[in-house]
Amino acid sequence: MADGRGELPPQPPLHLSLPPASKRPCLRPAPRGPGPGPGPGYSNSRLRCPESLLDCAAKAVAEKWAFERVEERFERIPEPVQRRIVYWSFPRNEREICMYSSFQCRVAGEEGPAVGSNASVGSGAVPGGVTTTTGNTGAGSTGDGLPFRRGIRLLETGCVENVLQVGFHLSGTVTEPATATEPEVTHRVAISFDRCKITSVTCGCGNRDIFYCAHVVALSLYRIRKPEQVKLRLPISETLFQMNRDQLQKLVQYLITAHHTEVLPTAQKLADEILSSNSQINQVHGAPDPTAGASIDDDNCWHLDEEQVREQVKQFLSQGGYYGSGKQLNSMFAKVREMLRMRDSNGARMLTLITEQFMADPRLSLWRQQGTGMTDKCRQLWDELGALWVCIVLNPHCKSEEKGGWLKQLKKWSDMDICPLEDGNYGSELPNITNALPQSNLAQDSLGRPRRTVFTRAIEACDLHWQDSHLQRIISSDFYMSPAYQREGESLLFNPQGLPLWLDHVPTACARVDALRSHGYPREALRLAVAIINTLRLQQHRQLDIYKHQKKELLQRGMTTTTNLEGWVGHPLDPIGCLFATLTETCRVEDDNAMDTGDSGEPKPPVYQHVSVWGCPDGSESYLALALEVALMGMGQQRLMPEGLYAQDKVCRNEEQIIAKLQELVLDELLVQTLRKQAILLLEGGPFSGMGEVIHRESVPMHTFAKYLFTALLPHDADLAYKVGLRAMRLPVLESSAPSGDVGHHGISIVPSRYPRWFTLGHLESQQCEVASTMLTAAKGDMLRLRTVLEAIQKNIHSPSLIFKLAQDAFKIATPADSPPDITLLNVALELGLQVMRMTLSTLNWRRREMVRWLVTCATEVGLRALVSILQGWYTLFTPTEATSIVAATVMSHNTVLRLSLDYPQREELASCARTLALQCAMKDPQNCALSALTLCEKDHVAFETAYQIVIDAASTGMTYSQLFTIARYMEHRGYPLRAFKLASLAMAHLNLAYNQDTHPAINDVLWACALSHSLGKNELATIIPLVVKSVHCATVLSDILRRCTMTAPGLAGIPGRRNSGKLMSTDKAPLRQLLDATISAYINTTHSRLTHISPRHYGEFIEFLSKARETFLLAQDGHIQFAQFIDNLKQIYKGKKKLMLLVRERFG
């Protein structure tokens, strides 16, 4: 505010408080002129007449000059002139009102600033030359609940009344209609304005938001659309000057009477101060007038509620990773860009407020203390913040003091310890934005790298300027070319065709384009973008020429150099995305001319048309074709994978974003021509191309890009499409060895790391798989192409899981449900499956069983020969267990025979292969395969005998008692009891049951073996009992066996050729005598063992144990004597255990 301006002392609010508008001292009496009136030119005939000179001059003055300057410049201003200046000082463009009342505001076809423009944005111009937009007020319209749409609805339904403009102050009432739940409410609205900008607003609704409420919108649009219906008065100070003393006193007294409860205390206080000669109010010349417009020193900017901006950003940040908060913050960033495009100074102001809250986020210090990284969503918001600051400082028309202030603030933020780093985790060796030379040696330790924060690029951009004469000529003319006579030889300023070049660090040059576009200079941005693309083209061809001379040497060495200092895809400034957006924006076909202020519903895909490049000599260039070309150049650029998880993830994400934009283009003949030309250049390219013949080991893979190129080229040039797809299949970072001493940036030798830290490797491998799958699908039915793709897969894909996925995909495509299978693709699926089997044979893989089962299914679909092949070569594909239990078993199943419709010779051939496999597996792994082998060989006597002999040979060395018992039971089940007995005897030799193992899992097998022997006859029982006595030391198990053997006569199995007596066996004779003695001995040993550590709570259990022992003792002829001696012996040895011995006496005497 100007010095010496009058200020009102604090006062209680009126019913409708005036907004804090400009209140400068007003002294001069009102000039006398023609009588009052709204001024000429309000009739509809005004549309057919030119504006008067007074209106033309008043419009220009009202937009550019503060009213105080007008008063100072001219001693006497006629009242009609004042009225026209005041009239034209209100904003004239509805887009500006929309911008401050909704998050999104896009006008169809409009790219430049609209302030002061007479061009119609929407439905046309209204009287007075102001700009207007019609709004769809239907209940279902997009964004219907947003303030701008609601304001239009209030206006169009006649809810705005009592509109009065007093000088630079507009007031009125807006009535909200009654609803089912709310009564009708009338709000008083007041707006102050200056130089076509609203400087403050007040509404009785108490709205607390960043944007204007619907009532302010309604009143503003009323003033824009219906200016002739607004009562217009000069500033109140001018009216007061026309009154004499009596009139002034009457005015004051009536005012006090009308509002005595609110005004009276303030009026009395002011009267006291005026009557006091020493009061401060008498030291100031004049008095303030809130309706008199701004003073010369006031900032001329739109009203923005800074406190609300801070509060909302703080609130959104506090919600952490919540999806909606990130969306809201991105909308705020979009609002900043919109303000910049309108050349509204609030853009930088709003971004400053947002940044302050970002820097005050308490999570920053927490993340720093804990050493953890922020979430991806949060990192993306910080990236956008940094990019916006680059745009701000690159404003072509900002003042040096403004840029100095921003630089100071940016350095302050950047120097804070909590300021996020540009690459997320590491320092960076990326070059300075203003210099394309390397800033540090690549071999330099990461600790020595300069600290680069998210604001570093904006700080560096402060050193850039727009004064270069060549640059000025590029952006100011579509026809800037070199004269024809100067086009011979090399030039740094023009290409051989005479078109201007801009030789600058590419991301920096693109940052300039983004700045021009963001600040409302779309035509200039296009001109610079075309110059950059011409430069990239020239560099591409020169690099290709150089490579052709070095090609033989590079191919012999098998390595290349990477000439690019930093990748353009995934770069913090997104240079390729910026150029693409700039070029396609001018080619976009809009489907309507209405302002879009809503964010609901799915956005429609854009529609583009070719627009010829302005100033192109032959008119053959199209902005759309240039956009495609530069996107292909950037995506195909060879670049080293950056360090750090975030930077690598950003490369992948940016790649997908660009491809999503490319997929929106409908490829016509011109675009296909561009696509083919670039694809060929990339394939032939040297160090600049990621698809060159030889690439750096740690170059970013081209799989995602190649998938797009393949799909786009396939309908137009299949050979080229496959060349691109096959070339891009490689992933050299995973090769087992790389040429020593790969050459990096500027020829600096790098010793390759055997295991580089590629955090996104899983994603990259899956994209490699996607390319392969896409090519396999396209090559269906073409044996030659399928074979070529298969070889590329086998050479380049190193993940068994991904190859298995490809095999499954190929199988699925080859076997459609409604048509015959494609045998060529089926064979590819089978070969991939076989490769997976070989790769995972000696490694652990949790999906191995699934893979084996799938391979058998696939081979079955291919046919008999495939099954025979995998059976004969099983040892290179499967473990013996898999081969017998899954492969051979499935092949021999009834379902397989039916599926293949095999005749008898074919069935026999398959069965013979399966039996051979079974025997080989049994030899190699008898423990796990013997039983399966026996099962598979059941129907062939010779094979079965061979399998049985393999089991017998392996029993003494390589098999456990459990496996032998299982096979023995199988033999019994198949009707071979003697073989079962032999195997059971061999199993017993491996068994050892201790005295206390009365719950051992092998007990059932031992009981079964003894029962089998007993059923076979006395000889077999006599054979097995010594083995039992040797292996089993558990008394209860032995007594159980003994009891079972005495219950029935041996030999009940009825083996042919044998005679059985049918008599029960005696325990006094062999072989049961040996078993009885062993059982008694086991009871004695077990008793002594248990008594060593017995506790009183086990006494009862012990007495029961002795009772069972007595039953066994009594089976002997002198058993009662032996047991009595045994009890006496216990009493003597363990007499110290008195309570126990008392229990023994009570039970056994």
mmCIF file of N, CA, C and O in Angstrom, residues 862-894:
data_model
loop_
_atom_site.group_PDB
_atom_site.id
_atom_site.type_symbol
_atom_site.label_atom_id
_atom_site.label_comp_id
_atom_site.label_asym_id
_atom_site.label_seq_id
_atom_site.Cartn_x
_atom_site.Cartn_y
_atom_site.Cartn_z
ATOM 1 N N VAL A 862 0.567 -83.345 -28.588
ATOM 2 C CA VAL A 862 1.414 -83.420 -29.789
ATOM 3 C C VAL A 862 1.286 -84.792 -30.431
ATOM 4 O O VAL A 862 1.219 -84.924 -31.660
ATOM 5 N N GLY A 863 1.284 -85.868 -29.605
ATOM 6 C CA GLY A 863 1.082 -87.198 -30.180
ATOM 7 C C GLY A 863 1.999 -88.253 -29.614
ATOM 8 O O GLY A 863 2.822 -88.009 -28.717
ATOM 9 N N LEU A 864 1.856 -89.476 -30.151
ATOM 10 C CA LEU A 864 2.577 -90.643 -29.658
ATOM 11 C C LEU A 864 4.083 -90.443 -29.669
ATOM 12 O O LEU A 864 4.785 -90.791 -28.718
ATOM 13 N N ARG A 865 4.599 -89.905 -30.777
ATOM 14 C CA ARG A 865 6.053 -89.792 -30.911
ATOM 15 C C ARG A 865 6.634 -88.877 -29.827
ATOM 16 O O ARG A 865 7.736 -89.112 -29.315
ATOM 17 N N ALA A 866 5.901 -87.823 -29.456
ATOM 18 C CA ALA A 866 6.372 -86.919 -28.402
ATOM 19 C C ALA A 866 6.436 -87.648 -27.065
ATOM 20 O O ALA A 866 7.400 -87.498 -26.296
ATOM 21 N N LEU A 867 5.420 -88.466 -26.781
ATOM 22 C CA LEU A 867 5.424 -89.230 -25.529
ATOM 23 C C LEU A 867 6.574 -90.233 -25.500
ATOM 24 O O LEU A 867 7.272 -90.369 -24.485
ATOM 25 N N VAL A 868 6.764 -90.941 -26.610
ATOM 26 C CA VAL A 868 7.869 -91.905 -26.689
ATOM 27 C C VAL A 868 9.200 -91.192 -26.478
ATOM 28 O O VAL A 868 10.097 -91.690 -25.775
ATOM 29 N N SER A 869 9.311 -90.014 -27.068
ATOM 30 C CA SER A 869 10.562 -89.256 -26.961
ATOM 31 C C SER A 869 10.874 -88.875 -25.513
ATOM 32 O O SER A 869 12.004 -89.052 -25.051
ATOM 33 N N ILE A 870 9.869 -88.350 -24.786
ATOM 34 C CA ILE A 870 10.166 -87.945 -23.403
ATOM 35 C C ILE A 870 10.370 -89.161 -22.502
ATOM 36 O O ILE A 870 11.116 -89.088 -21.520
ATOM 37 N N LEU A 871 9.735 -90.305 -22.847
ATOM 38 C CA LEU A 871 9.969 -91.525 -22.056
ATOM 39 C C LEU A 871 11.383 -92.041 -22.279
ATOM 40 O O LEU A 871 12.064 -92.486 -21.347
ATOM 41 N N GLN A 872 11.834 -92.004 -23.529
ATOM 42 C CA GLN A 872 13.172 -92.525 -23.831
ATOM 43 C C GLN A 872 14.284 -91.605 -23.318
ATOM 44 O O GLN A 872 15.352 -92.077 -22.950
ATOM 45 N N GLY A 873 14.018 -90.293 -23.304
ATOM 46 C CA GLY A 873 15.054 -89.357 -22.830
ATOM 47 C C GLY A 873 14.766 -88.810 -21.445
ATOM 48 O O GLY A 873 15.144 -87.682 -21.125
ATOM 49 N N TRP A 874 14.097 -89.582 -20.623
ATOM 50 C CA TRP A 874 13.611 -89.091 -19.315
ATOM 51 C C TRP A 874 14.723 -88.568 -18.422
ATOM 52 O O TRP A 874 14.536 -87.616 -17.664
ATOM 53 N N TYR A 875 15.903 -89.173 -18.485
ATOM 54 C CA TYR A 875 16.981 -88.850 -17.543
ATOM 55 C C TYR A 875 17.515 -87.425 -17.711
ATOM 56 O O TYR A 875 18.133 -86.879 -16.799
ATOM 57 N N THR A 876 17.256 -86.796 -18.874
ATOM 58 C CA THR A 876 17.667 -85.389 -19.034
ATOM 59 C C THR A 876 16.562 -84.424 -18.640
ATOM 60 O O THR A 876 16.778 -83.210 -18.618
ATOM 61 N N LEU A 877 15.365 -84.977 -18.342
ATOM 62 C CA LEU A 877 14.206 -84.118 -18.100
ATOM 63 C C LEU A 877 13.637 -84.252 -16.691
ATOM 64 O O LEU A 877 13.184 -83.264 -16.102
ATOM 65 N N PHE A 878 13.662 -85.492 -16.154
ATOM 66 C CA PHE A 878 12.954 -85.733 -14.902
ATOM 67 C C PHE A 878 13.855 -86.449 -13.901
ATOM 68 O O PHE A 878 14.832 -87.113 -14.271
ATOM 69 N N THR A 879 13.480 -86.338 -12.635
ATOM 70 C CA THR A 879 14.093 -87.187 -11.616
ATOM 71 C C THR A 879 13.447 -88.560 -11.737
ATOM 72 O O THR A 879 12.346 -88.697 -12.288
ATOM 73 N N PRO A 880 14.117 -89.608 -11.238
ATOM 74 C CA PRO A 880 13.497 -90.944 -11.319
ATOM 75 C C PRO A 880 12.102 -90.992 -10.685
ATOM 76 O O PRO A 880 11.202 -91.641 -11.218
ATOM 77 N N THR A 881 11.932 -90.294 -9.566
ATOM 78 C CA THR A 881 10.622 -90.290 -8.900
ATOM 79 C C THR A 881 9.560 -89.677 -9.802
ATOM 80 O O THR A 881 8.451 -90.212 -9.941
ATOM 81 N N GLU A 882 9.892 -88.504 -10.414
ATOM 82 C CA GLU A 882 8.934 -87.854 -11.319
ATOM 83 C C GLU A 882 8.627 -88.748 -12.512
ATOM 84 O O GLU A 882 7.469 -88.870 -12.944
ATOM 85 N N ALA A 883 9.683 -89.391 -13.045
ATOM 86 C CA ALA A 883 9.516 -90.198 -14.250
ATOM 87 C C ALA A 883 8.565 -91.365 -14.010
ATOM 88 O O ALA A 883 7.737 -91.699 -14.871
ATOM 89 N N THR A 884 8.668 -91.991 -12.823
ATOM 90 C CA THR A 884 7.818 -93.164 -12.568
ATOM 91 C C THR A 884 6.444 -92.777 -12.030
ATOM 92 O O THR A 884 5.421 -93.252 -12.513
ATOM 93 N N SER A 885 6.430 -91.885 -11.026
ATOM 94 C CA SER A 885 5.162 -91.607 -10.346
ATOM 95 C C SER A 885 4.247 -90.680 -11.129
ATOM 96 O O SER A 885 3.035 -90.728 -10.969
ATOM 97 N N ILE A 886 4.821 -89.788 -11.977
ATOM 98 C CA ILE A 886 3.976 -88.847 -12.715
ATOM 99 C C ILE A 886 3.970 -89.168 -14.209
ATOM 100 O O ILE A 886 2.914 -89.430 -14.795
ATOM 101 N N VAL A 887 5.162 -89.184 -14.796
ATOM 102 C CA VAL A 887 5.234 -89.288 -16.265
ATOM 103 C C VAL A 887 4.721 -90.643 -16.751
ATOM 104 O O VAL A 887 3.731 -90.732 -17.493
ATOM 105 N N ALA A 888 5.403 -91.727 -16.331
ATOM 106 C CA ALA A 888 5.031 -93.055 -16.829
ATOM 107 C C ALA A 888 3.620 -93.434 -16.398
ATOM 108 O O ALA A 888 2.855 -94.033 -17.179
ATOM 109 N N ALA A 889 3.270 -93.078 -15.166
ATOM 110 C CA ALA A 889 1.937 -93.416 -14.669
ATOM 111 C C ALA A 889 0.852 -92.745 -15.496
ATOM 112 O O ALA A 889 -0.182 -93.353 -15.819
ATOM 113 N N THR A 890 1.086 -91.469 -15.878
ATOM 114 C CA THR A 890 0.102 -90.750 -16.690
ATOM 115 C C THR A 890 0.043 -91.319 -18.102
ATOM 116 O O THR A 890 -1.048 -91.496 -18.681
ATOM 117 N N VAL A 891 1.215 -91.609 -18.659
ATOM 118 C CA VAL A 891 1.265 -92.149 -20.018
ATOM 119 C C VAL A 891 0.536 -93.489 -20.102
ATOM 120 O O VAL A 891 -0.148 -93.786 -21.089
ATOM 121 N N MET A 892 0.652 -94.308 -19.051
ATOM 122 C CA MET A 892 0.048 -95.642 -19.055
ATOM 123 C C MET A 892 -1.428 -95.628 -18.667
ATOM 124 O O MET A 892 -2.086 -96.665 -18.678
ATOM 125 N N SER A 893 -1.934 -94.446 -18.306
ATOM 126 C CA SER A 893 -3.322 -94.382 -17.860
ATOM 127 C C SER A 893 -4.293 -94.622 -19.018
ATOM 128 O O SER A 893 -3.968 -94.408 -20.184
ATOM 129 N N HIS A 894 -5.489 -95.055 -18.663
ATOM 130 C CA HIS A 894 -6.519 -95.345 -19.663
ATOM 131 C C HIS A 894 -6.925 -94.085 -20.430
ATOM 132 O O HIS A 894 -7.198 -94.135 -21.634
#
